[in-house]
């Protein structure tokens, strides 16, 4: 008997995953949600499957959760599960193949943060001072791994208004014995001259090699370039997005604003900004250590 999963069911499942596991990004939560939809729904045709998956993605876009990595992760998931040949398969066999490929894809992505962390720790030396922005789970895991390798360093983290995610980042780092100082967002310029490098995460990586990330990242990157400090982006490849913004206005509104603000964005506060590739030194990814100019080639490979 065919089970019907409504738009509200998909949105609720997506939100519940993020609430239950704070370590997950919205991209991973989106992929887990799509796997659930694939597993719980029966299909008569492959076209029906595609339509259902697309409808599920749209349902997630209707929530107030960050959408950049959710959209890019969903696109890659759909691309990956449909790569196999289905000409001589029954619809049930097609469904099982897609489920198997989807679970394999998810397992690989869940390991990607560890891959990024192992690469980035080689750039952390004893006595170095690192500036980071707000709370990036990938940056956090990298710093914790470096501390477990007995490296001694100091971290400065911005408070990040309005939700003060930097305070949570400070608490998590100090719990691991890492020396961490919380600074005001407006103190970035003051602190920049004393640090050795900047570590930031990313909500998304665009075709140009620039990044979409927490509001204030662009300001930090500009300041770092002026003071000749390297800016390293720590990001998983499922956040690579087929977008090519030229400025802040080019970012889709549902990436920049919460869903509840979209009816009137004239006075809404954006959640993210776009940092052009010229301000980025290197990107540490599960595909390797990349220059911004190499991102477009990797995107082509991902979507071939």
CSV table of C-alpha atoms in Angstrom, one decimal:
chain,number,residue,atom,x,y,z
A,1,UNK,CA,0.0,0.0,0.0
A,2,UNK,CA,1.4,3.4,-1.1
A,3,UNK,CA,2.2,5.8,1.8
A,4,UNK,CA,1.6,9.5,1.3
A,5,UNK,CA,4.1,11.8,2.8
A,6,UNK,CA,2.9,15.4,2.9
A,7,UNK,CA,4.9,18.6,2.6
A,8,UNK,CA,4.4,19.3,6.3
A,9,UNK,CA,5.7,15.8,7.2
A,10,UNK,CA,8.9,16.4,5.2
A,11,UNK,CA,9.5,19.9,6.8
A,12,UNK,CA,8.8,18.5,10.3
A,13,UNK,CA,11.2,15.6,9.8
A,14,UNK,CA,13.9,17.9,8.5
A,15,UNK,CA,13.6,20.3,11.4
A,16,UNK,CA,13.5,17.4,13.9
A,17,UNK,CA,16.8,16.0,12.6
A,18,UNK,CA,18.5,19.3,13.1
A,19,UNK,CA,17.0,19.7,16.6
A,20,UNK,CA,18.0,16.2,17.7
A,21,UNK,CA,21.6,16.4,16.5
A,22,UNK,CA,23.3,19.7,16.8
A,23,UNK,CA,26.4,18.4,15.0
A,24,UNK,CA,24.6,18.1,11.7
A,25,UNK,CA,24.7,20.8,9.0
A,26,UNK,CA,21.4,21.5,7.2
A,27,UNK,CA,22.9,19.8,4.1
A,28,UNK,CA,23.4,16.5,5.9
A,29,UNK,CA,19.9,16.8,7.4
A,30,UNK,CA,18.4,17.5,4.0
A,31,UNK,CA,20.0,14.3,2.6
A,32,UNK,CA,18.8,12.2,5.6
A,33,UNK,CA,15.3,13.6,5.0
A,34,UNK,CA,15.4,12.7,1.3
A,35,UNK,CA,16.6,9.2,2.2
A,36,UNK,CA,13.6,8.9,4.5
A,37,UNK,CA,11.3,10.0,1.8
A,38,UNK,CA,12.8,7.5,-0.6
A,39,UNK,CA,12.5,4.7,1.9
A,40,UNK,CA,9.0,5.4,3.1
A,41,UNK,CA,7.3,6.1,-0.2
A,42,UNK,CA,6.5,3.7,-3.0
A,43,UNK,CA,6.8,4.8,-6.6
A,44,UNK,CA,5.2,3.6,-9.9
A,45,UNK,CA,7.6,5.4,-12.2
A,46,UNK,CA,11.1,7.0,-12.0
A,47,UNK,CA,9.5,10.3,-13.0
A,48,UNK,CA,7.2,10.1,-10.0
A,49,UNK,CA,10.2,9.5,-7.8
A,50,UNK,CA,11.9,12.6,-9.2
A,51,UNK,CA,8.8,14.7,-8.7
A,52,UNK,CA,8.5,13.5,-5.1
A,53,UNK,CA,12.1,14.3,-4.3
A,54,UNK,CA,11.9,17.7,-5.9
A,55,UNK,CA,8.7,18.4,-3.8
A,56,UNK,CA,10.5,17.3,-0.7
A,57,UNK,CA,13.4,19.8,-1.4
A,58,UNK,CA,10.9,22.6,-1.9
A,59,UNK,CA,9.2,21.7,1.4
A,60,UNK,CA,12.6,22.0,3.2
A,61,UNK,CA,13.1,25.4,1.5
A,62,UNK,CA,9.8,26.6,3.2
A,63,UNK,CA,11.4,26.2,6.6
A,64,UNK,CA,13.4,28.8,8.5
A,65,UNK,CA,16.6,26.7,8.4
A,66,UNK,CA,19.7,27.7,6.4
A,67,UNK,CA,19.2,26.7,2.8
A,68,UNK,CA,22.6,27.0,1.0
A,69,UNK,CA,24.0,23.6,1.9
A,70,UNK,CA,20.6,22.0,2.0
A,71,UNK,CA,20.0,22.9,-1.7
A,72,UNK,CA,23.5,21.9,-2.9
A,73,UNK,CA,23.5,18.7,-0.9
A,74,UNK,CA,20.1,17.7,-2.2
A,75,UNK,CA,21.1,18.4,-5.8
A,76,UNK,CA,24.2,16.2,-5.4
A,77,UNK,CA,22.2,13.5,-3.7
A,78,UNK,CA,19.7,13.3,-6.5
A,79,UNK,CA,22.5,13.3,-9.1
A,80,UNK,CA,24.3,10.5,-7.3
A,81,UNK,CA,21.4,8.1,-6.8
A,82,UNK,CA,20.3,8.4,-10.5
A,83,UNK,CA,23.7,7.7,-12.0
A,84,UNK,CA,22.9,3.9,-12.4
A,85,UNK,CA,21.3,2.4,-15.4
A,86,UNK,CA,17.6,1.4,-14.8
A,87,UNK,CA,16.5,0.3,-18.3
A,88,UNK,CA,16.1,-3.4,-17.5
A,89,UNK,CA,15.0,-2.9,-13.8
A,90,UNK,CA,11.6,-3.1,-12.1
A,91,UNK,CA,10.6,0.0,-10.2
A,92,UNK,CA,11.1,-1.9,-6.9
A,93,UNK,CA,14.7,-2.8,-8.0
A,94,UNK,CA,15.2,0.9,-9.0
A,95,UNK,CA,14.1,2.0,-5.6
A,96,UNK,CA,16.4,-0.5,-3.8
A,97,UNK,CA,19.4,0.6,-6.0
A,98,UNK,CA,18.7,4.3,-5.2
A,99,UNK,CA,18.4,3.5,-1.5
A,100,UNK,CA,21.7,1.7,-1.5
A,101,UNK,CA,23.5,4.5,-3.4
A,102,UNK,CA,21.9,7.1,-1.2
A,103,UNK,CA,23.1,5.4,2.0
A,104,UNK,CA,26.6,5.0,0.5
A,105,UNK,CA,26.6,8.7,-0.4
A,106,UNK,CA,25.5,9.8,3.1
A,107,UNK,CA,28.2,7.6,4.7
A,108,UNK,CA,30.8,9.2,2.6
A,109,UNK,CA,29.6,12.7,3.5
A,110,UNK,CA,29.5,12.0,7.2
A,111,UNK,CA,33.2,11.2,7.0
A,112,UNK,CA,34.1,14.3,5.0
A,113,UNK,CA,34.4,16.6,8.0
A,114,UNK,CA,37.0,14.3,9.5
A,115,UNK,CA,38.9,14.4,6.2
A,116,UNK,CA,38.9,18.2,6.1
A,117,UNK,CA,40.0,18.4,9.7
A,118,UNK,CA,43.0,16.1,9.1
A,119,UNK,CA,44.2,18.2,6.2
A,120,UNK,CA,43.8,21.6,8.0
A,121,UNK,CA,45.6,20.5,11.2
A,122,UNK,CA,48.9,20.4,9.3
A,123,UNK,CA,48.7,24.2,9.0
A,124,UNK,CA,48.3,24.7,12.8
A,125,UNK,CA,51.7,25.0,14.6
A,126,UNK,CA,52.5,25.4,18.2
A,127,UNK,CA,52.1,28.9,19.4
A,128,UNK,CA,50.0,30.1,16.5
A,129,UNK,CA,47.0,32.4,16.9
A,130,UNK,CA,43.8,31.7,15.0
A,131,UNK,CA,40.9,34.0,14.3
A,132,UNK,CA,37.5,32.4,13.5
A,133,UNK,CA,34.0,33.6,13.0
A,134,UNK,CA,30.8,32.5,14.8
A,135,UNK,CA,30.5,28.8,15.1
A,136,UNK,CA,31.6,26.5,12.3
A,137,UNK,CA,31.3,22.8,13.2
A,138,UNK,CA,34.1,21.9,10.7
A,139,UNK,CA,36.4,24.6,12.2
A,140,UNK,CA,35.5,23.4,15.7
A,141,UNK,CA,36.3,19.8,14.9
A,142,UNK,CA,39.6,20.7,13.3
A,143,UNK,CA,40.7,22.8,16.3
A,144,UNK,CA,39.7,19.9,18.7
A,145,UNK,CA,41.7,17.4,16.6
A,146,UNK,CA,44.7,19.7,16.6
A,147,UNK,CA,44.5,19.9,20.4
A,148,UNK,CA,44.3,16.1,20.7
A,149,UNK,CA,47.5,16.0,18.6
A,150,UNK,CA,49.1,18.0,21.5
A,151,UNK,CA,49.4,21.2,19.5
A,152,UNK,CA,49.2,24.4,21.6
A,153,UNK,CA,47.5,27.4,20.1
A,154,UNK,CA,45.2,30.3,20.9
A,155,UNK,CA,41.8,30.9,19.2
A,156,UNK,CA,39.9,34.2,18.9
A,157,UNK,CA,36.2,33.8,18.0
A,158,UNK,CA,33.7,36.5,17.2
A,159,UNK,CA,30.6,36.7,19.3
A,160,UNK,CA,28.5,36.9,16.1
A,161,UNK,CA,25.3,38.8,16.7
A,162,UNK,CA,22.4,38.5,16.8
A,163,UNK,CA,22.3,34.9,18.1
A,164,UNK,CA,25.8,35.0,19.6
A,165,UNK,CA,26.9,31.6,18.2
A,166,UNK,CA,30.5,32.5,19.0
A,167,UNK,CA,29.7,32.1,22.7
A,168,UNK,CA,28.7,28.5,22.1
A,169,UNK,CA,31.9,28.0,20.0
A,170,UNK,CA,34.0,29.3,22.9
A,171,UNK,CA,32.3,27.0,25.4
A,172,UNK,CA,32.9,24.0,23.2
A,173,UNK,CA,36.6,24.8,22.6
A,174,UNK,CA,37.4,25.6,26.2
A,175,UNK,CA,35.7,22.3,27.2
A,176,UNK,CA,38.5,20.6,25.2
A,177,UNK,CA,41.3,22.6,26.9
A,178,UNK,CA,41.8,25.0,24.0
A,179,UNK,CA,42.7,28.6,25.0
A,180,UNK,CA,39.9,30.7,23.5
A,181,UNK,CA,39.0,34.4,23.6
A,182,UNK,CA,35.6,35.7,22.7
A,183,UNK,CA,35.7,39.1,20.9
A,184,UNK,CA,33.2,41.6,19.7
A,185,UNK,CA,32.4,41.5,16.0
A,186,UNK,CA,33.6,45.0,15.7
A,187,UNK,CA,37.0,44.1,17.2
A,188,UNK,CA,38.0,42.0,14.1
A,189,UNK,CA,40.3,44.8,12.8
A,190,UNK,CA,41.9,45.3,16.2
A,191,UNK,CA,42.7,41.6,16.7
A,192,UNK,CA,43.7,40.8,13.1
A,193,UNK,CA,47.2,42.3,13.4
A,194,UNK,CA,48.0,39.9,16.2
A,195,UNK,CA,46.8,36.6,14.6
A,196,UNK,CA,48.6,34.3,12.2
A,197,UNK,CA,45.7,33.0,10.2
A,198,UNK,CA,41.9,33.0,9.7
A,199,UNK,CA,39.8,29.8,9.7
A,200,UNK,CA,36.2,30.0,8.6
A,201,UNK,CA,33.6,27.5,7.6
A,202,UNK,CA,31.1,28.0,4.7
A,203,UNK,CA,27.4,27.5,4.1
A,204,UNK,CA,28.3,27.1,0.4
A,205,UNK,CA,31.1,27.3,-2.1
A,206,UNK,CA,30.1,28.9,-5.5
A,207,UNK,CA,31.6,28.3,-9.0
A,208,UNK,CA,34.0,31.3,-8.7
A,209,UNK,CA,35.6,29.8,-5.6
A,210,UNK,CA,34.0,32.4,-3.4
A,211,UNK,CA,32.0,31.3,-0.4
A,212,UNK,CA,28.6,32.0,1.2
A,213,UNK,CA,28.9,32.1,4.9
A,214,UNK,CA,27.7,33.7,8.1
A,215,UNK,CA,27.3,37.5,7.9
A,216,UNK,CA,30.5,39.2,8.7
A,217,UNK,CA,32.8,36.7,6.9
A,218,UNK,CA,33.3,39.1,4.0
A,219,UNK,CA,34.3,41.9,6.4
A,220,UNK,CA,36.8,39.6,8.2
A,221,UNK,CA,38.3,38.4,4.9
A,222,UNK,CA,38.7,41.9,3.6
A,223,UNK,CA,40.5,42.9,6.8
A,224,UNK,CA,42.7,39.8,6.6
A,225,UNK,CA,43.8,40.6,3.0
A,226,UNK,CA,44.6,44.2,3.9
A,227,UNK,CA,46.8,42.9,6.8
A,228,UNK,CA,48.3,40.1,4.7
A,229,UNK,CA,46.9,37.2,6.8
A,230,UNK,CA,45.9,34.0,5.1
A,231,UNK,CA,42.2,33.1,5.0
A,232,UNK,CA,41.5,29.3,5.0
A,233,UNK,CA,38.1,27.9,4.3
A,234,UNK,CA,37.2,24.6,5.8
A,235,UNK,CA,34.3,23.1,4.0
A,236,UNK,CA,32.8,19.8,2.7
A,237,UNK,CA,32.3,19.2,-1.0
A,238,UNK,CA,28.5,18.7,-0.7
A,239,UNK,CA,28.3,22.4,-0.1
A,240,UNK,CA,29.7,23.2,-3.6
A,241,UNK,CA,26.9,25.0,-5.4
A,242,UNK,CA,26.2,25.8,-9.0
A,243,UNK,CA,25.8,29.5,-8.4
A,244,UNK,CA,28.0,32.4,-9.7
A,245,UNK,CA,27.2,35.5,-7.7
A,246,UNK,CA,29.0,38.7,-8.6
A,247,UNK,CA,28.0,40.6,-5.5
A,248,UNK,CA,25.8,40.5,-2.4
A,249,UNK,CA,22.6,41.2,-4.4
A,250,UNK,CA,23.1,38.2,-6.6
A,251,UNK,CA,22.6,35.7,-3.7
A,252,UNK,CA,19.1,34.2,-3.7
A,253,UNK,CA,16.9,35.8,-1.1
A,254,UNK,CA,16.0,32.5,0.5
A,255,UNK,CA,19.7,32.0,1.1
A,256,UNK,CA,20.1,35.4,2.7
A,257,UNK,CA,17.0,35.7,4.8
A,258,UNK,CA,14.9,33.5,7.0
A,259,UNK,CA,11.6,32.3,5.5
A,260,UNK,CA,9.6,34.5,7.9
A,261,UNK,CA,11.4,37.6,6.6
A,262,UNK,CA,10.8,37.0,2.9
A,263,UNK,CA,7.5,38.8,2.8
A,264,UNK,CA,9.2,42.1,3.5
A,265,UNK,CA,13.0,42.1,3.2
A,266,UNK,CA,13.3,45.9,3.1
A,267,UNK,CA,14.1,45.9,6.9
A,268,UNK,CA,15.2,42.3,7.3
A,269,UNK,CA,18.7,41.5,8.5
A,270,UNK,CA,20.6,39.1,6.1
A,271,UNK,CA,22.0,35.9,7.7
A,272,UNK,CA,24.9,35.3,5.3
A,273,UNK,CA,27.2,37.3,2.9
A,274,UNK,CA,29.3,36.4,-0.1
A,275,UNK,CA,33.1,36.5,0.1
A,276,UNK,CA,34.7,36.7,-3.4
A,277,UNK,CA,37.6,34.3,-4.2
A,278,UNK,CA,40.2,37.1,-4.2
A,279,UNK,CA,40.0,37.2,-0.4
A,280,UNK,CA,40.4,33.4,0.1
A,281,UNK,CA,43.8,31.8,0.3
A,282,UNK,CA,42.9,28.1,0.2
A,283,UNK,CA,40.0,25.8,0.7
A,284,UNK,CA,40.4,22.6,2.7
A,285,UNK,CA,37.9,20.1,1.4
A,286,UNK,CA,37.3,16.3,1.3
A,287,UNK,CA,38.4,16.5,-2.3
A,288,UNK,CA,41.8,17.9,-1.3
A,289,UNK,CA,43.3,21.3,-0.6
A,290,UNK,CA,42.1,23.7,-3.4
A,291,UNK,CA,42.8,27.1,-4.6
A,292,UNK,CA,39.6,29.1,-5.3
A,293,UNK,CA,40.3,28.8,-9.1
A,294,UNK,CA,40.2,25.0,-8.9
A,295,UNK,CA,36.6,25.0,-7.5
A,296,UNK,CA,34.9,25.2,-10.9
A,297,UNK,CA,36.8,22.1,-12.2
A,298,UNK,CA,35.7,20.2,-9.1
A,299,UNK,CA,32.1,21.2,-9.6
A,300,UNK,CA,32.2,19.9,-13.2
A,301,UNK,CA,33.5,16.6,-11.9
A,302,UNK,CA,30.8,16.4,-9.3
A,303,UNK,CA,28.0,17.0,-11.8
A,304,UNK,CA,29.4,15.0,-14.7
